[in-house]
């Protein structure tokens, strides 16, 4: 009768030394793979940094070129340069603020306000951006909004004499003039309404009493007499007046009688 013995697993046939050598080689390969991945990540990061540096450098060059053009009052060309710079550095608040100034010089107030708002969104701590926004809003006649923008600019930089003495004082002066103009308009309108109102007639005067009495007598006389319109069969129309005590009798050819 055959006997059955314990069957050893295949892995146990591998020697311990061979197993250790295999594990060491696998670890070395893993380290090499990790090094390659790290190198690739670092290289990609470095390329990105270099690209950003190039964009910032090129954007600065375009910004400076636009500034020189604006100083020479070549505003349209300056705007083209700054738009190109914004394609490279879209978060540059200074570019938007400079655009707003130039647009105000071109009397394009709506785009100027929009550019200044973009500058404030990019850098809410820029007192220059808030000051420019206030000036653009003032150009649109938004005096209350302009005053608020100037106040924010002063809150960021309280010692700015330009905003205190020029921008804010001028905006408040305009606000006072606006209030005064509204008050004068309301007063003038009220005066016109008073002048055009119905006069205060004296309904108890002798003239009014006499007129009322005459009208009453006329109505009394008309009500005492009765009239009727008679249309004969031949088409003749006749108005007949009859008294209460002596009624008028139409002839036998009566066709239509109307009161």
Coordinates of N, CA and C in Angstrom, one line a residue:
X1 N 0.9 -1.2 0.0 CA 0.0 0.0 0.0 C 0.9 1.2 0.0
X2 N 0.6 2.1 -0.9 CA 1.5 3.3 -1.0 C 1.2 4.2 0.1
X3 N 2.3 4.9 0.5 CA 2.2 5.9 1.6 C 2.3 7.3 1.1
X4 N 1.6 8.2 1.7 CA 1.6 9.6 1.2 C 2.4 10.4 2.2
X5 N 3.4 11.2 1.6 CA 4.2 12.1 2.4 C 3.8 13.5 2.2
X6 N 4.3 14.4 3.1 CA 4.0 15.9 3.0 C 4.6 16.5 1.8
X7 N 3.9 17.2 1.0 CA 4.5 17.8 -0.2 C 4.9 19.2 0.1
X8 N 6.2 19.5 -0.1 CA 6.7 20.8 0.2 C 6.3 21.8 -0.9
X9 N 6.1 23.1 -0.5 CA 5.7 24.1 -1.4 C 6.9 24.5 -2.4
X10 N 6.5 24.9 -3.5 CA 7.5 25.2 -4.5 C 8.5 26.3 -4.1
X11 N 8.0 27.3 -3.4 CA 8.8 28.4 -2.9 C 9.9 27.9 -2.0
X12 N 9.6 26.9 -1.3 CA 10.6 26.4 -0.3 C 11.8 25.8 -1.0
X13 N 11.7 25.5 -2.3 CA 12.9 24.9 -3.0 C 13.9 26.0 -3.3
X14 N 13.5 27.2 -3.3 CA 14.4 28.3 -3.6 C 15.3 28.6 -2.4
X15 N 16.5 28.7 -2.6 CA 17.4 28.9 -1.5 C 17.3 30.3 -0.9
X16 N 17.7 30.3 0.3 CA 17.5 31.6 1.0 C 18.4 32.7 0.4
X17 N 19.6 32.3 0.0 CA 20.6 33.3 -0.6 C 20.1 33.8 -1.9
X18 N 19.5 32.9 -2.7 CA 18.9 33.4 -4.0 C 17.8 34.4 -3.8
X19 N 16.9 34.0 -2.8 CA 15.8 34.9 -2.5 C 16.3 36.3 -2.0
X20 N 17.3 36.3 -1.2 CA 17.8 37.6 -0.7 C 18.4 38.4 -1.9
X21 N 19.1 37.8 -2.8 CA 19.7 38.5 -3.9 C 18.6 39.1 -4.8
X22 N 17.6 38.3 -5.0 CA 16.5 38.8 -5.9 C 15.8 40.0 -5.3
X23 N 15.6 40.0 -4.0 CA 15.0 41.1 -3.3 C 15.8 42.4 -3.3
X24 N 17.2 42.2 -3.2 CA 18.1 43.3 -3.3 C 18.1 43.9 -4.7
X25 N 18.1 43.1 -5.7 CA 18.0 43.6 -7.1 C 16.7 44.4 -7.4
X26 N 15.6 43.8 -6.8 CA 14.3 44.5 -7.0 C 14.3 45.9 -6.3
X27 N 14.9 45.9 -5.1 CA 15.0 47.2 -4.4 C 15.8 48.2 -5.2
X28 N 16.9 47.8 -5.8 CA 17.8 48.7 -6.6 C 17.0 49.2 -7.8
X29 N 16.3 48.3 -8.4 CA 15.5 48.8 -9.6 C 14.4 49.8 -9.2
X30 N 13.8 49.6 -8.0 CA 12.8 50.5 -7.6 C 13.4 51.9 -7.3
X31 N 14.6 51.9 -6.6 CA 15.3 53.1 -6.3 C 15.6 53.9 -7.6
X32 N 16.0 53.1 -8.6 CA 16.4 53.8 -9.9 C 15.1 54.4 -10.5
X33 N 14.0 53.6 -10.5 CA 12.7 54.2 -11.0 C 12.3 55.4 -10.3
X34 N 12.4 55.4 -8.9 CA 12.0 56.6 -8.2 C 12.9 57.8 -8.5
X35 N 14.1 57.5 -8.7 CA 15.1 58.6 -9.1 C 14.7 59.2 -10.4
X36 N 14.3 58.3 -11.4 CA 13.9 58.8 -12.7 C 12.6 59.7 -12.6
X37 N 11.7 59.2 -11.8 CA 10.4 60.0 -11.7 C 10.7 61.3 -11.0
X38 N 11.5 61.3 -10.0 CA 11.8 62.6 -9.3 C 12.6 63.6 -10.3
X39 N 13.4 63.0 -11.0 CA 14.2 63.9 -12.0 C 13.2 64.5 -13.0
X40 N 12.3 63.7 -13.5 CA 11.3 64.2 -14.5 C 10.4 65.3 -13.9
X41 N 10.0 65.1 -12.7 CA 9.1 66.1 -12.0 C 9.9 67.4 -11.8
X42 N 11.2 67.3 -11.4 CA 12.0 68.5 -11.1 C 12.2 69.2 -12.4
X43 N 12.5 68.4 -13.5 CA 12.7 69.0 -14.8 C 11.5 69.8 -15.3
X44 N 10.3 69.2 -15.1 CA 9.1 69.8 -15.6 C 8.8 71.1 -14.8
X45 N 9.1 71.0 -13.5 CA 8.9 72.2 -12.6 C 9.8 73.3 -13.0
X46 N 11.1 72.9 -13.3 CA 12.0 73.9 -13.7 C 11.7 74.6 -15.0
X47 N 11.2 73.8 -16.0 CA 10.7 74.4 -17.2 C 9.6 75.4 -17.0
X48 N 8.7 75.0 -16.1 CA 7.5 75.9 -15.9 C 8.0 77.2 -15.2
X49 N 9.0 77.1 -14.3 CA 9.5 78.3 -13.7 C 10.2 79.2 -14.7
X50 N 10.9 78.6 -15.6 CA 11.6 79.3 -16.6 C 10.6 80.0 -17.6
X51 N 9.5 79.3 -17.9 CA 8.5 79.9 -18.8 C 7.8 81.1 -18.1
X52 N 7.5 80.9 -16.8 CA 6.9 82.0 -16.1 C 7.9 83.2 -16.0
X53 N 9.1 83.0 -15.8 CA 10.1 84.1 -15.7 C 10.2 84.8 -17.0
X54 N 10.1 84.0 -18.1 CA 10.1 84.7 -19.4 C 8.9 85.5 -19.7
X55 N 7.7 85.0 -19.2 CA 6.5 85.8 -19.4 C 6.5 87.1 -18.6
X56 N 7.0 87.0 -17.3 CA 7.1 88.2 -16.5 C 8.1 89.2 -17.1
X57 N 9.2 88.7 -17.6 CA 10.2 89.6 -18.2 C 9.7 90.3 -19.5
X58 N 9.0 89.5 -20.3 CA 8.4 90.0 -21.5 C 7.3 91.0 -21.2
X59 N 6.5 90.7 -20.2 CA 5.4 91.6 -19.8 C 5.9 92.9 -19.3
X60 N 7.0 92.8 -18.5 CA 7.6 94.1 -18.0 C 8.1 95.0 -19.2
X61 N 8.7 94.3 -20.2 CA 9.2 95.1 -21.3 C 8.0 95.8 -22.0
X62 N 6.9 95.0 -22.2 CA 5.8 95.6 -22.9 C 5.1 96.7 -22.1
X63 N 5.1 96.5 -20.7 CA 4.6 97.6 -19.8 C 5.4 98.8 -19.9
X64 N 6.7 98.7 -19.9 CA 7.6 99.9 -20.0 C 7.4 100.6 -21.4
X65 N 7.3 99.8 -22.5 CA 7.1 100.4 -23.8 C 5.7 101.2 -23.8
X66 N 4.7 100.6 -23.2 CA 3.4 101.3 -23.2 C 3.5 102.5 -22.4
X67 N 4.2 102.5 -21.3 CA 4.3 103.7 -20.4 C 5.0 104.8 -21.2
X68 N 6.0 104.5 -22.0 CA 6.7 105.5 -22.8 C 5.8 106.1 -23.9
X69 N 5.0 105.2 -24.5 CA 4.1 105.7 -25.5 C 3.0 106.6 -24.8
X70 N 2.5 106.2 -23.7 CA 1.5 107.1 -23.0 C 2.0 108.4 -22.6
X71 N 3.3 108.5 -22.2 CA 3.9 109.8 -21.8 C 4.0 110.7 -23.1
X72 N 4.1 110.1 -24.2 CA 4.1 110.9 -25.5 C 2.7 111.0 -26.1
X73 N 1.7 110.7 -25.3 CA 0.3 110.8 -25.7 C -0.1 110.0 -26.9
X74 N 0.6 108.9 -27.0 CA 0.3 107.9 -28.1 C -0.5 106.8 -27.4
X75 N -1.7 107.2 -27.0 CA -2.5 106.3 -26.1 C -3.0 105.0 -26.7
X76 N -3.4 105.1 -27.9 CA -3.9 103.8 -28.6 C -2.7 102.8 -28.7
X77 N -1.5 103.2 -29.0 CA -0.4 102.3 -29.1 C -0.1 101.8 -27.7
X78 N -0.2 102.6 -26.7 CA 0.1 102.1 -25.4 C -0.9 101.1 -24.9
X79 N -2.2 101.2 -25.3 CA -3.1 100.2 -25.0 C -2.8 98.9 -25.6
X80 N -2.4 98.9 -26.8 CA -2.0 97.7 -27.5 C -0.9 97.0 -26.8
X81 N 0.1 97.7 -26.4 CA 1.2 97.1 -25.6 C 0.8 96.5 -24.3
X82 N -0.1 97.2 -23.6 CA -0.5 96.7 -22.3 C -1.5 95.5 -22.5
X83 N -2.2 95.5 -23.5 CA -3.1 94.3 -23.8 C -2.2 93.0 -24.0
X84 N -1.1 93.2 -24.8 CA -0.2 92.1 -25.0 C 0.4 91.7 -23.7
X85 N 0.8 92.6 -22.9 CA 1.4 92.3 -21.6 C 0.4 91.5 -20.7
X86 N -0.9 91.9 -20.8 CA -1.9 91.2 -20.0 C -2.1 89.8 -20.4
X87 N -1.8 89.5 -21.7 CA -1.9 88.1 -22.2 C -0.9 87.2 -21.5
X88 N 0.2 87.8 -21.1 CA 1.3 87.1 -20.4 C 1.2 87.1 -18.9
X89 N 0.7 88.2 -18.4 CA 0.5 88.3 -16.9 C -0.9 88.8 -16.6
X90 N -1.9 88.0 -16.7 CA -3.3 88.6 -16.5 C -3.6 89.0 -15.1
X91 N -2.8 88.7 -14.2 CA -3.1 89.1 -12.8 C -2.4 90.4 -12.4
X92 N -1.8 91.1 -13.3 CA -1.0 92.3 -13.0 C -2.0 93.4 -12.8
X93 N -2.2 93.9 -11.6 CA -3.2 94.9 -11.4 C -2.7 96.3 -11.9
X94 N -1.4 96.5 -11.9 CA -0.8 97.7 -12.4 C -1.2 98.0 -13.9
X95 N -1.2 96.9 -14.7 CA -1.5 97.1 -16.1 C -3.0 97.6 -16.2
X96 N -3.9 97.0 -15.5 CA -5.3 97.5 -15.6 C -5.4 98.9 -15.1
X97 N -4.7 99.3 -14.0 CA -4.8 100.7 -13.5 C -4.2 101.7 -14.5
X98 N -3.1 101.3 -15.2 CA -2.6 102.2 -16.2 C -3.5 102.3 -17.4
X99 N -4.2 101.2 -17.8 CA -5.1 101.2 -18.9 C -6.3 102.2 -18.5
X100 N -6.7 102.1 -17.3 CA -7.8 103.0 -16.9 C -7.5 104.5 -17.0
X101 N -6.3 104.8 -16.7 CA -5.8 106.2 -16.8 C -5.8 106.7 -18.2
X102 N -5.3 105.8 -19.1 CA -5.2 106.2 -20.5 C -6.6 106.3 -21.1
X103 N -7.5 105.4 -20.8 CA -8.9 105.4 -21.3 C -9.6 106.7 -20.8
X104 N -9.3 107.1 -19.6 CA -9.9 108.4 -19.2 C -9.4 109.6 -20.0
X105 N -8.1 109.5 -20.4 CA -7.6 110.5 -21.2 C -8.2 110.5 -22.6
X106 N -8.7 109.4 -23.0 CA -9.4 109.3 -24.3 C -10.9 109.5 -24.2
X107 N -11.3 109.8 -22.9 CA -12.8 110.1 -22.6 C -13.6 108.9 -22.9
X108 N -13.1 107.7 -22.7 CA -13.8 106.5 -22.7 C -14.1 106.0 -21.3
X109 N -15.1 106.5 -20.7 CA -15.3 106.4 -19.3 C -15.8 105.0 -18.9
X110 N -16.7 104.4 -19.6 CA -17.1 103.1 -19.3 C -16.0 102.0 -19.3
X111 N -15.2 101.9 -20.4 CA -14.0 101.0 -20.3 C -13.0 101.4 -19.2
X112 N -12.9 102.7 -18.9 CA -12.0 103.1 -17.8 C -12.5 102.6 -16.5
X113 N -13.8 102.7 -16.2 CA -14.3 102.1 -15.0 C -14.1 100.6 -14.9
X114 N -14.3 99.9 -16.0 CA -14.2 98.5 -16.0 C -12.7 98.1 -15.7
X115 N -11.8 98.8 -16.4 CA -10.3 98.5 -16.2 C -9.9 98.7 -14.7
X116 N -10.4 99.8 -14.1 CA -10.1 100.2 -12.7 C -10.7 99.1 -11.8
X117 N -11.9 98.7 -12.1 CA -12.5 97.6 -11.3 C -11.7 96.3 -11.3
X118 N -11.2 96.0 -12.5 CA -10.3 94.8 -12.7 C -9.0 95.0 -11.8
X119 N -8.5 96.2 -11.8 CA -7.3 96.4 -11.0 C -7.6 96.2 -9.5
X120 N -8.7 96.7 -9.1 CA -9.1 96.6 -7.7 C -9.3 95.1 -7.3
X121 N -9.9 94.4 -8.2 CA -10.1 92.9 -8.0 C -8.8 92.2 -7.8
X122 N -7.8 92.6 -8.7 CA -6.5 91.9 -8.6 C -5.7 92.3 -7.4
X123 N -5.9 93.5 -7.0 CA -5.1 93.9 -5.8 C -6.0 94.9 -5.0
X124 N -6.8 94.4 -4.1 CA -7.6 95.3 -3.3 C -6.9 96.2 -2.3
X125 N -5.6 95.9 -2.1 CA -4.8 96.8 -1.2 C -4.1 97.9 -1.9
X126 N -4.3 98.1 -3.2 CA -3.7 99.1 -4.0 C -4.4 100.4 -3.9
X127 N -3.8 101.4 -3.2 CA -4.5 102.7 -3.1 C -4.6 103.4 -4.4
X128 N -3.6 103.1 -5.3 CA -3.6 103.7 -6.6 C -4.8 103.3 -7.4
X129 N -5.1 101.9 -7.3 CA -6.2 101.4 -8.1 C -7.5 102.0 -7.6
X130 N -7.7 102.2 -6.3 CA -8.9 102.8 -5.8 C -9.0 104.2 -6.2
X131 N -7.9 104.9 -6.2 CA -8.0 106.3 -6.6 C -8.4 106.5 -8.0
X132 N -7.8 105.6 -8.9 CA -8.1 105.7 -10.3 C -9.6 105.3 -10.5
X133 N -10.0 104.3 -9.8 CA -11.4 103.9 -9.9 C -12.4 105.1 -9.5
X134 N -12.0 105.8 -8.4 CA -12.8 106.9 -8.0 C -12.9 108.0 -9.1
X135 N -11.8 108.3 -9.7 CA -11.7 109.3 -10.8 C -12.6 108.8 -12.0
X136 N -12.5 107.6 -12.4 CA -13.3 107.1 -13.5 C -14.8 107.2 -13.2
X137 N -15.1 106.8 -11.9 CA -16.5 106.9 -11.5 C -17.0 108.4 -11.5
X138 N -16.1 109.2 -11.1 CA -16.5 110.7 -11.1 C -16.7 111.1 -12.6
X139 N -16.0 110.6 -13.5 CA -16.2 111.0 -14.9 C -17.5 110.5 -15.4
X140 N -18.1 109.5 -14.8 CA -19.4 109.0 -15.2 C -20.5 109.7 -14.5
X141 N -20.2 110.6 -13.5 CA -21.2 111.2 -12.7 C -21.6 110.5 -11.5
X142 N -21.0 109.4 -11.2 CA -21.3 108.6 -10.0 C -20.6 109.1 -8.8
X143 N -21.1 110.2 -8.3 CA -20.3 111.0 -7.3 C -20.3 110.2 -6.0
X144 N -21.4 109.6 -5.6 CA -21.4 108.8 -4.3 C -20.4 107.6 -4.4
X145 N -20.4 106.9 -5.5 CA -19.4 105.8 -5.6 C -18.0 106.3 -5.7
X146 N -17.8 107.4 -6.3 CA -16.4 108.0 -6.3 C -15.9 108.4 -4.9
X147 N -16.8 109.0 -4.2 CA -16.4 109.3 -2.8 C -16.0 108.1 -2.0
X148 N -16.8 107.0 -2.1 CA -16.5 105.8 -1.4 C -15.1 105.2 -1.9
X149 N -14.8 105.3 -3.2 CA -13.5 104.8 -3.6 C -12.4 105.6 -3.1
X150 N -12.5 106.9 -3.1 CA -11.5 107.8 -2.5 C -11.3 107.5 -1.0
X151 N -12.4 107.2 -0.3 CA -12.3 106.9 1.1 C -11.5 105.6 1.3
X152 N -11.8 104.6 0.5 CA -11.0 103.3 0.6 C -9.5 103.6 0.3
X153 N -9.3 104.4 -0.7 CA -7.9 104.7 -1.0 C -7.2 105.4 0.2
X154 N -7.9 106.3 0.9 CA -7.3 106.9 2.1 C -7.2 106.0 3.2
X155 N -8.1 105.0 3.3 CA -8.0 104.1 4.4 C -6.7 103.2 4.2
X156 N -6.4 102.9 3.0 CA -5.1 102.2 2.8 C -3.9 103.0 3.0
X157 N -4.0 104.3 2.5 CA -2.8 105.2 2.6 C -3.3 106.5 3.1
X158 N -3.5 106.7 4.4 CA -4.1 107.9 5.0 C -3.3 109.1 4.7
X159 N -2.0 109.0 4.5 CA -1.2 110.2 4.4 C -1.0 110.7 3.0
X160 N -1.9 110.3 2.1 CA -1.8 110.7 0.7 C -2.5 112.1 0.5
X161 N -1.7 113.2 0.4 CA -2.3 114.5 0.3 C -3.1 114.7 -1.0
X162 N -2.7 114.0 -2.1 CA -3.4 114.2 -3.4 C -4.9 113.8 -3.3
X163 N -5.1 112.7 -2.6 CA -6.5 112.2 -2.5 C -7.3 113.1 -1.6
X164 N -6.7 113.6 -0.5 CA -7.3 114.5 0.5 C -7.7 115.8 -0.2
X165 N -6.7 116.5 -0.7 CA -6.9 117.8 -1.2 C -7.5 118.0 -2.5
X166 N -7.3 117.0 -3.4 CA -7.8 117.2 -4.8 C -9.1 116.3 -5.0
X167 N -8.9 115.0 -4.9 CA -9.9 114.1 -5.3 C -11.1 114.1 -4.4
X168 N -10.9 113.9 -3.1 CA -12.1 113.8 -2.2 C -12.7 115.2 -2.0
X169 N -12.0 116.2 -1.9 CA -12.6 117.5 -1.7 C -13.4 117.9 -3.0
X170 N -12.9 117.6 -4.1 CA -13.6 118.0 -5.4 C -14.9 117.2 -5.5
X171 N -14.8 115.9 -5.1 CA -16.0 115.1 -5.2 C -17.1 115.5 -4.2
X172 N -16.7 115.9 -3.0 CA -17.7 116.4 -2.1 C -18.3 117.7 -2.5
X173 N -17.5 118.6 -3.1 CA -18.0 119.9 -3.6 C -19.0 119.6 -4.7
X174 N -18.8 118.6 -5.6 CA -19.7 118.3 -6.6 C -21.0 117.7 -6.0
X175 N -20.9 117.0 -5.0 CA -22.0 116.4 -4.3 C -22.9 117.5 -3.7
X176 N -22.3 118.5 -3.1 CA -23.0 119.6 -2.5 C -23.8 120.4 -3.6
X177 N -23.1 120.6 -4.8 CA -23.7 121.3 -5.9 C -24.9 120.5 -6.4
X178 N -24.7 119.2 -6.5 CA -25.8 118.3 -7.0 C -27.0 118.4 -6.1
X179 N -26.8 118.4 -4.7 CA -27.9 118.5 -3.8 C -28.6 119.8 -3.9
X180 N -27.8 120.9 -4.1 CA -28.4 122.2 -4.2 C -29.2 122.3 -5.5
X181 N -28.7 121.8 -6.5 CA -29.5 121.8 -7.8 C -30.8 121.1 -7.7
X182 N -30.8 119.9 -7.0 CA -32.0 119.2 -6.8 C -33.0 119.9 -6.0
X183 N -32.5 120.6 -5.0 CA -33.4 121.4 -4.1 C -34.0 122.5 -4.9
X184 N -33.2 123.2 -5.7 CA -33.8 124.3 -6.5 C -34.8 123.8 -7.5
X185 N -34.6 122.7 -8.0 CA -35.5 122.1 -9.0 C -36.9 121.8 -8.3
X186 N -36.8 121.2 -7.2 CA -38.0 120.9 -6.4 C -38.8 122.1 -6.0
X187 N -38.1 123.1 -5.6 CA -38.7 124.4 -5.2 C -39.4 125.0 -6.4
X188 N -38.7 125.1 -7.5 CA -39.3 125.7 -8.7 C -40.5 124.9 -9.2
X189 N -40.5 123.6 -9.1 CA -41.6 122.8 -9.5 C -42.8 123.1 -8.6
X190 N -42.6 123.1 -7.3 CA -43.6 123.4 -6.3 C -44.2 124.8 -6.6
X191 N -43.4 125.8 -6.9 CA -43.9 127.1 -7.2 C -44.8 127.1 -8.4
X192 N -44.4 126.4 -9.5 CA -45.2 126.3 -10.7 C -46.6 125.7 -10.4
X193 N -46.6 124.6 -9.6 CA -47.8 124.0 -9.2 C -48.7 124.9 -8.4
X194 N -48.2 125.7 -7.6 CA -49.0 126.7 -6.8 C -49.6 127.7 -7.7
X195 N -48.8 128.2 -8.7 CA -49.3 129.2 -9.6 C -50.4 128.7 -10.5
X196 N -50.3 127.5 -10.9 CA -51.3 126.9 -11.8 C -52.5 126.3 -11.1
X197 N -52.6 126.4 -9.8 CA -53.7 125.8 -9.1 C -55.0 126.6 -9.3
X198 N -56.2 126.0 -9.0 CA -57.5 126.7 -9.2 C -57.6 127.8 -8.3
X199 N -58.1 129.0 -8.8 CA -58.3 130.2 -7.9 C -59.4 129.9 -6.8
X200 N -59.3 130.6 -5.7 CA -60.3 130.4 -4.7 C -61.4 131.3 -4.9
X201 N -62.5 130.9 -5.6 CA -63.7 131.7 -5.9 C -64.5 131.9 -4.6
X202 N -65.2 133.1 -4.6 CA -66.1 133.4 -3.5 C -67.5 133.0 -4.0
X203 N -68.0 131.8 -3.7 CA -69.3 131.4 -4.2 C -70.5 132.0 -3.5
X204 N -70.3 132.9 -2.5 CA -71.3 133.6 -1.9 C -71.4 135.1 -2.3
X205 N -70.7 135.5 -3.3 CA -70.7 136.9 -3.7 C -72.1 137.2 -4.4
X206 N -72.4 138.5 -4.5 CA -73.7 138.9 -5.1 C -73.8 138.5 -6.6
X207 N -72.7 138.5 -7.3 CA -72.7 138.2 -8.7 C -73.0 136.7 -8.9
X208 N -72.4 135.8 -8.1 CA -72.7 134.4 -8.2 C -74.1 134.1 -7.8
X209 N -74.7 134.7 -6.8 CA -76.0 134.5 -6.4 C -77.0 134.9 -7.5
X210 N -76.7 136.1 -8.1 CA -77.6 136.5 -9.2 C -77.6 135.6 -10.4
X211 N -76.4 135.1 -10.7 CA -76.4 134.1 -11.9 C -77.1 132.9 -11.5
X212 N -77.0 132.3 -10.3 CA -77.7 131.1 -9.9 C -79.2 131.3 -10.0
X213 N -79.7 132.5 -9.5 CA -81.1 132.8 -9.5 C -81.6 132.9 -11.0
X214 N -80.9 133.5 -11.9 CA -81.3 133.6 -13.3 C -81.4 132.2 -13.9
X215 N -80.5 131.3 -13.6 CA -80.5 130.0 -14.2 C -81.7 129.2 -13.6
X216 N -82.0 129.4 -12.4 CA -83.1 128.7 -11.8 C -84.4 129.2 -12.4
X217 N -84.6 130.5 -12.7 CA -85.8 131.0 -13.3 C -86.0 130.4 -14.7
X218 N -84.9 130.3 -15.4 CA -84.9 129.8 -16.8 C -85.4 128.3 -16.8
X219 N -84.8 127.5 -15.9 CA -85.2 126.1 -15.8 C -86.6 126.0 -15.4
X220 N -87.1 126.9 -14.6 CA -88.5 126.8 -14.1 C -89.4 127.1 -15.3
X221 N -89.1 128.1 -16.2 CA -89.9 128.4 -17.3 C -89.9 127.3 -18.3
X222 N -88.8 126.6 -18.5 CA -88.7 125.5 -19.5 C -89.5 124.3 -19.0
X223 N -89.5 124.1 -17.7 CA -90.2 122.9 -17.2 C -91.7 123.1 -17.2
X224 N -92.2 124.4 -17.2 CA -93.6 124.7 -17.2 C -94.2 124.4 -18.6
X225 N -93.5 124.5 -19.6 CA -94.0 124.2 -21.0 C -93.4 122.9 -21.5
X226 N -94.2 122.1 -22.2 CA -93.8 120.8 -22.8 C -93.8 121.0 -24.3
X227 N -92.9 120.4 -24.9 CA -92.8 120.4 -26.3 C -92.7 119.0 -26.9
X228 N -93.2 118.9 -28.1 CA -93.1 117.6 -28.7 C -92.9 117.8 -30.2
X229 N -92.2 116.8 -30.8 CA -91.9 116.9 -32.3 C -92.8 115.9 -33.0
X230 N -93.5 116.4 -34.0 CA -94.5 115.6 -34.7 C -94.0 115.5 -36.2
X231 N -93.9 114.3 -36.7 CA -93.5 114.0 -38.0 C -94.7 113.4 -38.7
X232 N -95.3 114.1 -39.7 CA -96.5 113.7 -40.4 C -96.1 112.6 -41.4
X233 N -97.1 111.9 -41.9 CA -96.9 110.9 -42.9 C -96.2 111.4 -44.2
X234 N -96.5 112.7 -44.4 CA -95.9 113.2 -45.7 C -94.4 113.6 -45.5
X235 N -93.9 113.5 -44.2 CA -92.5 113.8 -43.9 C -92.3 115.2 -43.4
X236 N -93.3 115.9 -43.0 CA -93.2 117.2 -42.5 C -92.9 117.1 -41.0
X237 N -91.9 117.8 -40.5 CA -91.5 117.8 -39.1 C -92.0 119.1 -38.5
X238 N -92.7 119.0 -37.3 CA -93.3 120.2 -36.7 C -93.1 120.1 -35.2
X239 N -92.6 121.2 -34.5 CA -92.5 121.2 -33.1 C -93.7 121.9 -32.5
X240 N -94.4 121.2 -31.6 CA -95.6 121.8 -31.0 C -95.4 121.9 -29.5
X241 N -95.7 123.1 -29.0 CA -95.6 123.4 -27.5 C -97.0 123.2 -26.9
X242 N -97.1 122.5 -25.8 CA -98.4 122.3 -25.2 C -98.3 122.7 -23.7
X243 N -99.3 123.3 -23.2 CA -99.4 123.6 -21.8 C -100.1 122.5 -21.1
X244 N -100.0 122.5 -19.7 CA -100.6 121.4 -19.0 C -102.1 121.5 -19.0
X245 N -102.6 122.7 -19.1 CA -104.1 122.9 -19.1 C -104.7 122.9 -20.4
X246 N -103.8 123.0 -21.5 CA -104.4 123.1 -22.8 C -103.5 122.3 -23.8
X247 N -103.6 121.0 -23.8 CA -102.7 120.2 -24.6 C -103.1 120.4 -26.1
X248 N -102.0 120.3 -26.9 CA -102.2 120.4 -28.4 C -102.6 119.1 -28.9
X249 N -103.6 119.1 -29.9 CA -104.0 117.8 -30.5 C -103.5 117.7 -31.9
X250 N -102.7 116.7 -32.2 CA -102.2 116.5 -33.6 C -103.3 116.1 -34.5
X251 N -103.1 116.3 -35.8 CA -104.1 115.9 -36.7 C -104.1 114.4 -36.9
X252 N -105.0 113.9 -37.7 CA -105.1 112.4 -37.9 C -104.0 111.9 -38.8
X253 N -103.2 112.7 -39.3 CA -102.1 112.2 -40.2 C -100.8 112.0 -39.4
X254 N -100.9 111.9 -38.1 CA -99.7 111.7 -37.2 C -99.0 110.5 -37.6
X255 N -97.7 110.6 -37.9 CA -96.9 109.4 -38.2 C -95.9 109.0 -37.1
X256 N -95.2 110.0 -36.5 CA -94.3 109.7 -35.4 C -94.4 110.9 -34.5
X257 N -94.5 110.5 -33.2 CA -94.5 111.6 -32.1 C -93.3 111.3 -31.2
X258 N -92.5 112.3 -31.0 CA -91.3 112.1 -30.1 C -91.2 113.3 -29.2
X259 N -90.9 113.0 -27.9 CA -90.7 114.1 -26.9 C -89.2 114.4 -26.8

